[in-house]
Amino acid sequence: MPASLTTISTNRFLQGVAASLIILALAGCSTTRDRMTTGSVPKLTKPVEEMDATELRSATDRLGQAYEKNPRDPVTGVSYANLLRMNGRDAQALAVMQQVAIANPGDRNVLAAYGKAQAAAGQFQQALDTISRAQTPDRPDWKLVSAQGAILDQMGRASEARQRYRDALDIQPNEPSILSNLGMSYLLTGDLRTAETYLRSAAGQPNADSRVRQNLALVVGLQGRFAEAEQIARRELSPQQADANVAYLRGMLSQQNSWQKLAAKDKAPAAAGDSNTN
């Protein structure tokens, strides 16, 4: 990795990017929205991704009450843990999923959600082991394969991570969340141009969601094209959501001094001994 990426501020920036990568990779494994299927679980009034902080807290409280009444129920437990994580309560989400996993040791969705909670809490090797137990070798789940890649990226094992993303693409070609993860993997090692290539491909898929486009906006902004990045960040969102996303983007890019140096170097002919290594 180029020496310009070794500052403390950039390291913190990369940690935030890597955390976002894991969230995107694992979000498809068992989301609150698509798990709200039983009468015992309070139904949400809108998708989780569209809730503001007050709505998230309210939904979490309601799910918490349902969980206390039936802590062994897998649907309630997974839904509650997902909302806890979205409120930044990773340790509590992990504790909930530990109990649900003990009560439902053979439930594939529970194991996937438990691995997600472990990854969010920084227990990367344990998360890999748990997700491996959730996988079925004869019918592999691309979401779990992609999740393994995201965890490996968090562990600094970029080459292995990218191979897992490509394995996932073999199962689910052109899946935007996988392409986005692959692009963000290149971002983590400073290859902005390759990152943008994959993220543009991801954002161009008909089933791409706003998280993919926000990743693209981030990579474009890191290359100094903020007007274009803001345009991407505001696409297909309400004014309130767009303002929040742009504010987040500006905050991420406030740490971009060393990234601007990298972008300038990236445009120049590669110097001897200046290539990235994974």
GROMACS .gro file of C-alpha atoms in nm:
model
  278
    1MET     CA    1   0.000   0.000   0.000
    2PRO     CA    2   0.140   0.348  -0.079
    3ALA     CA    3   0.305   0.527   0.212
    4SER     CA    4   0.057   0.815   0.182
    5LEU     CA    5  -0.212   0.587   0.326
    6THR     CA    6  -0.037   0.528   0.655
    7THR     CA    7  -0.163   0.832   0.848
    8ILE     CA    8  -0.388   0.791   1.150
    9SER     CA    9  -0.675   0.982   0.989
   10THR     CA   10  -0.666   0.762   0.682
   11ASN     CA   11  -0.655   0.448   0.893
   12ARG     CA   12  -0.967   0.563   1.072
   13PHE     CA   13  -1.127   0.640   0.738
   14LEU     CA   14  -1.045   0.291   0.609
   15GLN     CA   15  -1.190   0.135   0.923
   16GLY     CA   16  -1.517   0.316   0.852
   17VAL     CA   17  -1.515   0.200   0.490
   18ALA     CA   18  -1.449  -0.160   0.594
   19ALA     CA   19  -1.731  -0.151   0.847
   20SER     CA   20  -1.967  -0.023   0.578
   21LEU     CA   21  -1.852  -0.304   0.351
   22ILE     CA   22  -1.948  -0.568   0.607
   23ILE     CA   23  -2.288  -0.412   0.662
   24LEU     CA   24  -2.362  -0.423   0.288
   25ALA     CA   25  -2.230  -0.776   0.245
   26LEU     CA   26  -2.430  -0.920   0.529
   27ALA     CA   27  -2.747  -0.718   0.491
   28GLY     CA   28  -2.891  -0.966   0.242
   29CYS     CA   29  -2.839  -1.269   0.466
   30SER     CA   30  -3.150  -1.209   0.672
   31THR     CA   31  -3.285  -0.857   0.686
   32THR     CA   32  -3.544  -0.727   0.928
   33ARG     CA   33  -3.774  -0.634   0.644
   34ASP     CA   34  -3.789  -0.973   0.476
   35ARG     CA   35  -3.802  -1.163   0.806
   36MET     CA   36  -4.115  -0.983   0.928
   37THR     CA   37  -4.343  -1.270   0.836
   38THR     CA   38  -4.503  -1.398   1.156
   39GLY     CA   39  -4.788  -1.255   1.355
   40SER     CA   40  -4.583  -1.261   1.676
   41VAL     CA   41  -4.337  -1.002   1.541
   42PRO     CA   42  -4.442  -0.633   1.534
   43LYS     CA   43  -4.467  -0.518   1.174
   44LEU     CA   44  -4.269  -0.219   1.056
   45THR     CA   45  -4.444   0.079   0.903
   46LYS     CA   46  -4.165   0.138   0.649
   47PRO     CA   47  -3.840  -0.025   0.534
   48VAL     CA   48  -3.561  -0.003   0.790
   49GLU     CA   49  -3.337   0.179   0.541
   50GLU     CA   50  -3.587   0.469   0.524
   51MET     CA   51  -3.629   0.518   0.902
   52ASP     CA   52  -3.486   0.814   1.089
   53ALA     CA   53  -3.320   0.774   1.429
   54THR     CA   54  -3.644   0.821   1.626
   55GLU     CA   55  -3.830   0.563   1.418
   56LEU     CA   56  -3.544   0.316   1.454
   57ARG     CA   57  -3.545   0.352   1.832
   58SER     CA   58  -3.922   0.303   1.846
   59ALA     CA   59  -3.909  -0.008   1.627
   60THR     CA   60  -3.622  -0.147   1.834
   61ASP     CA   61  -3.819  -0.098   2.157
   62ARG     CA   62  -4.119  -0.281   2.013
   63LEU     CA   63  -3.904  -0.569   1.889
   64GLY     CA   64  -3.732  -0.580   2.227
   65GLN     CA   65  -4.063  -0.631   2.403
   66ALA     CA   66  -4.155  -0.912   2.166
   67TYR     CA   67  -3.813  -1.072   2.219
   68GLU     CA   68  -3.851  -1.062   2.598
   69LYS     CA   69  -4.179  -1.250   2.567
   70ASN     CA   70  -4.028  -1.523   2.349
   71PRO     CA   71  -3.644  -1.513   2.345
   72ARG     CA   72  -3.620  -1.852   2.173
   73ASP     CA   73  -3.815  -1.744   1.862
   74PRO     CA   74  -3.566  -1.717   1.572
   75VAL     CA   75  -3.759  -1.461   1.367
   76THR     CA   76  -3.804  -1.226   1.661
   77GLY     CA   77  -3.444  -1.266   1.774
   78VAL     CA   78  -3.292  -1.206   1.432
   79SER     CA   79  -3.514  -0.904   1.367
   80TYR     CA   80  -3.435  -0.755   1.707
   81ALA     CA   81  -3.060  -0.808   1.668
   82ASN     CA   82  -3.066  -0.642   1.324
   83LEU     CA   83  -3.232  -0.333   1.466
   84LEU     CA   84  -2.996  -0.322   1.764
   85ARG     CA   85  -2.702  -0.314   1.524
   86MET     CA   86  -2.859  -0.035   1.321
   87ASN     CA   87  -2.879   0.163   1.648
   88GLY     CA   88  -2.509   0.103   1.712
   89ARG     CA   89  -2.570  -0.147   1.992
   90ASP     CA   90  -2.343  -0.419   1.856
   91ALA     CA   91  -2.259  -0.583   2.189
   92GLN     CA   92  -2.626  -0.620   2.279
   93ALA     CA   93  -2.707  -0.757   1.932
   94LEU     CA   94  -2.434  -1.018   1.975
   95ALA     CA   95  -2.570  -1.121   2.316
   96VAL     CA   96  -2.919  -1.162   2.168
   97MET     CA   97  -2.793  -1.374   1.879
   98GLN     CA   98  -2.585  -1.592   2.109
   99GLN     CA   99  -2.900  -1.687   2.296
  100VAL     CA  100  -3.104  -1.737   1.980
  101ALA     CA  101  -2.828  -1.954   1.827
  102ILE     CA  102  -2.816  -2.172   2.140
  103ALA     CA  103  -3.192  -2.223   2.116
  104ASN     CA  104  -3.183  -2.288   1.738
  105PRO     CA  105  -2.847  -2.455   1.663
  106GLY     CA  106  -2.951  -2.596   1.324
  107ASP     CA  107  -3.128  -2.290   1.183
  108ARG     CA  108  -2.930  -2.161   0.883
  109ASN     CA  109  -3.081  -1.813   0.899
  110VAL     CA  110  -2.998  -1.787   1.268
  111LEU     CA  111  -2.638  -1.894   1.209
  112ALA     CA  112  -2.603  -1.637   0.930
  113ALA     CA  113  -2.739  -1.363   1.156
  114TYR     CA  114  -2.515  -1.476   1.440
  115GLY     CA  115  -2.213  -1.450   1.211
  116LYS     CA  116  -2.327  -1.101   1.112
  117ALA     CA  117  -2.346  -0.999   1.479
  118GLN     CA  118  -2.001  -1.143   1.548
  119ALA     CA  119  -1.852  -0.954   1.253
  120ALA     CA  120  -2.014  -0.628   1.363
  121ALA     CA  121  -1.863  -0.679   1.709
  122GLY     CA  122  -1.516  -0.737   1.562
  123GLN     CA  123  -1.505  -1.113   1.619
  124PHE     CA  124  -1.396  -1.187   1.264
  125GLN     CA  125  -1.256  -1.537   1.291
  126GLN     CA  126  -1.556  -1.652   1.494
  127ALA     CA  127  -1.783  -1.494   1.232
  128LEU     CA  128  -1.609  -1.684   0.954
  129ASP     CA  129  -1.650  -2.010   1.145
  130THR     CA  130  -2.019  -1.945   1.215
  131ILE     CA  131  -2.099  -1.851   0.856
  132SER     CA  132  -1.916  -2.161   0.734
  133ARG     CA  133  -2.147  -2.372   0.954
  134ALA     CA  134  -2.446  -2.196   0.799
  135GLN     CA  135  -2.330  -2.279   0.447
  136THR     CA  136  -2.457  -2.586   0.260
  137PRO     CA  137  -2.175  -2.724   0.039
  138ASP     CA  138  -2.405  -2.875  -0.224
  139ARG     CA  139  -2.622  -2.560  -0.243
  140PRO     CA  140  -2.397  -2.267  -0.148
  141ASP     CA  141  -2.566  -1.937  -0.061
  142TRP     CA  142  -2.403  -1.649  -0.251
  143LYS     CA  143  -2.489  -1.406   0.030
  144LEU     CA  144  -2.286  -1.608   0.277
  145VAL     CA  145  -1.995  -1.643   0.032
  146SER     CA  146  -1.995  -1.264  -0.020
  147ALA     CA  147  -2.017  -1.213   0.357
  148GLN     CA  148  -1.707  -1.426   0.402
  149GLY     CA  149  -1.530  -1.196   0.157
  150ALA     CA  150  -1.630  -0.887   0.352
  151ILE     CA  151  -1.499  -1.036   0.676
  152LEU     CA  152  -1.172  -1.133   0.509
  153ASP     CA  153  -1.138  -0.774   0.387
  154GLN     CA  154  -1.180  -0.656   0.746
  155MET     CA  155  -0.899  -0.892   0.842
  156GLY     CA  156  -0.670  -0.743   0.575
  157ARG     CA  157  -0.678  -1.055   0.356
  158ALA     CA  158  -0.771  -0.880   0.032
  159SER     CA  159  -0.670  -1.150  -0.216
  160GLU     CA  160  -0.877  -1.414  -0.035
  161ALA     CA  161  -1.166  -1.172  -0.003
  162ARG     CA  162  -1.176  -1.097  -0.375
  163GLN     CA  163  -1.169  -1.465  -0.459
  164ARG     CA  164  -1.475  -1.516  -0.238
  165TYR     CA  165  -1.655  -1.231  -0.417
  166ARG     CA  166  -1.575  -1.391  -0.751
  167ASP     CA  167  -1.700  -1.726  -0.621
  168ALA     CA  168  -2.021  -1.549  -0.519
  169LEU     CA  169  -2.053  -1.394  -0.867
  170ASP     CA  170  -2.021  -1.742  -1.019
  171ILE     CA  171  -2.333  -1.835  -0.821
  172GLN     CA  172  -2.518  -1.505  -0.871
  173PRO     CA  173  -2.382  -1.324  -1.181
  174ASN     CA  174  -2.406  -0.942  -1.190
  175GLU     CA  175  -2.541  -0.922  -0.834
  176PRO     CA  176  -2.491  -0.554  -0.742
  177SER     CA  177  -2.410  -0.610  -0.375
  178ILE     CA  178  -2.127  -0.848  -0.466
  179LEU     CA  179  -1.990  -0.614  -0.733
  180SER     CA  180  -2.008  -0.331  -0.481
  181ASN     CA  181  -1.818  -0.534  -0.222
  182LEU     CA  182  -1.553  -0.614  -0.481
  183GLY     CA  183  -1.520  -0.246  -0.567
  184MET     CA  184  -1.493  -0.149  -0.202
  185SER     CA  185  -1.226  -0.413  -0.154
  186TYR     CA  186  -1.012  -0.231  -0.411
  187LEU     CA  187  -1.088   0.098  -0.236
  188LEU     CA  188  -0.948  -0.048   0.087
  189THR     CA  189  -0.613  -0.108  -0.085
  190GLY     CA  190  -0.607   0.232  -0.254
  191ASP     CA  191  -0.693   0.130  -0.612
  192LEU     CA  192  -0.960   0.393  -0.676
  193ARG     CA  193  -0.990   0.345  -1.050
  194THR     CA  194  -1.057  -0.029  -1.026
  195ALA     CA  195  -1.294   0.037  -0.737
  196GLU     CA  196  -1.493   0.282  -0.950
  197THR     CA  197  -1.512   0.035  -1.239
  198TYR     CA  198  -1.676  -0.232  -1.024
  199LEU     CA  199  -1.900   0.015  -0.843
  200ARG     CA  200  -2.028   0.166  -1.168
  201SER     CA  201  -2.109  -0.185  -1.285
  202ALA     CA  202  -2.289  -0.249  -0.957
  203ALA     CA  203  -2.486   0.076  -0.969
  204GLY     CA  204  -2.587   0.005  -1.329
  205GLN     CA  205  -2.769  -0.316  -1.238
  206PRO     CA  206  -3.150  -0.283  -1.232
  207ASN     CA  207  -3.176  -0.421  -0.877
  208ALA     CA  208  -2.904  -0.201  -0.724
  209ASP     CA  209  -3.012  -0.023  -0.405
  210SER     CA  210  -2.912   0.313  -0.259
  211ARG     CA  211  -2.625   0.168  -0.053
  212VAL     CA  212  -2.449   0.066  -0.374
  213ARG     CA  213  -2.488   0.416  -0.516
  214GLN     CA  214  -2.356   0.572  -0.193
  215ASN     CA  215  -2.044   0.357  -0.223
  216LEU     CA  216  -2.000   0.479  -0.580
  217ALA     CA  217  -2.047   0.838  -0.465
  218LEU     CA  218  -1.776   0.789  -0.204
  219VAL     CA  219  -1.523   0.654  -0.454
  220VAL     CA  220  -1.600   0.931  -0.703
  221GLY     CA  221  -1.564   1.193  -0.431
  222LEU     CA  222  -1.233   1.050  -0.316
  223GLN     CA  223  -1.100   1.122  -0.664
  224GLY     CA  224  -1.185   1.490  -0.623
  225ARG     CA  225  -1.507   1.492  -0.829
  226PHE     CA  226  -1.736   1.603  -0.547
  227ALA     CA  227  -2.007   1.763  -0.764
  228GLU     CA  228  -2.052   1.434  -0.947
  229ALA     CA  229  -2.039   1.244  -0.617
  230GLU     CA  230  -2.312   1.462  -0.467
  231GLN     CA  231  -2.529   1.412  -0.774
  232ILE     CA  232  -2.497   1.034  -0.734
  233ALA     CA  233  -2.563   1.053  -0.359
  234ARG     CA  234  -2.888   1.246  -0.413
  235ARG     CA  235  -3.028   1.016  -0.680
  236GLU     CA  236  -3.367   0.853  -0.613
  237LEU     CA  237  -3.384   0.973  -0.252
  238SER     CA  238  -3.613   1.212  -0.069
  239PRO     CA  239  -3.460   1.555   0.004
  240GLN     CA  240  -3.423   1.463   0.373
  241GLN     CA  241  -3.250   1.134   0.300
  242ALA     CA  242  -3.034   1.296   0.033
  243ASP     CA  243  -2.921   1.571   0.271
  244ALA     CA  244  -2.830   1.310   0.532
  245ASN     CA  245  -2.634   1.106   0.280
  246VAL     CA  246  -2.450   1.409   0.146
  247ALA     CA  247  -2.363   1.514   0.502
  248TYR     CA  248  -2.224   1.165   0.566
  249LEU     CA  249  -2.032   1.177   0.238
  250ARG     CA  250  -1.882   1.514   0.328
  251GLY     CA  251  -1.778   1.376   0.666
  252MET     CA  252  -1.605   1.078   0.507
  253LEU     CA  253  -1.433   1.298   0.252
  254SER     CA  254  -1.311   1.541   0.520
  255GLN     CA  255  -1.038   1.285   0.586
  256GLN     CA  256  -0.933   1.267   0.222
  257ASN     CA  257  -0.608   1.471   0.222
  258SER     CA  258  -0.392   1.164   0.182
  259TRP     CA  259  -0.645   1.024  -0.066
  260GLN     CA  260  -0.603   1.333  -0.283
  261LYS     CA  261  -0.231   1.260  -0.292
  262LEU     CA  262  -0.310   0.901  -0.383
  263ALA     CA  263  -0.545   1.009  -0.662
  264ALA     CA  264  -0.272   1.231  -0.808
  265LYS     CA  265  -0.025   0.945  -0.790
  266ASP     CA  266  -0.283   0.710  -0.942
  267LYS     CA  267  -0.306   0.934  -1.251
  268ALA     CA  268   0.070   0.950  -1.294
  269PRO     CA  269   0.277   0.671  -1.450
  270ALA     CA  270   0.352   0.409  -1.186
  271ALA     CA  271   0.696   0.454  -1.038
  272ALA     CA  272   0.926   0.164  -0.971
  273GLY     CA  273   0.851   0.000  -0.638
  274ASP     CA  274   0.524   0.194  -0.596
  275SER     CA  275   0.277  -0.081  -0.688
  276ASN     CA  276   0.014  -0.210  -0.444
  277THR     CA  277   0.049  -0.545  -0.281
  278ASN     CA  278  -0.238  -0.736  -0.129
   0.00000   0.00000   0.00000
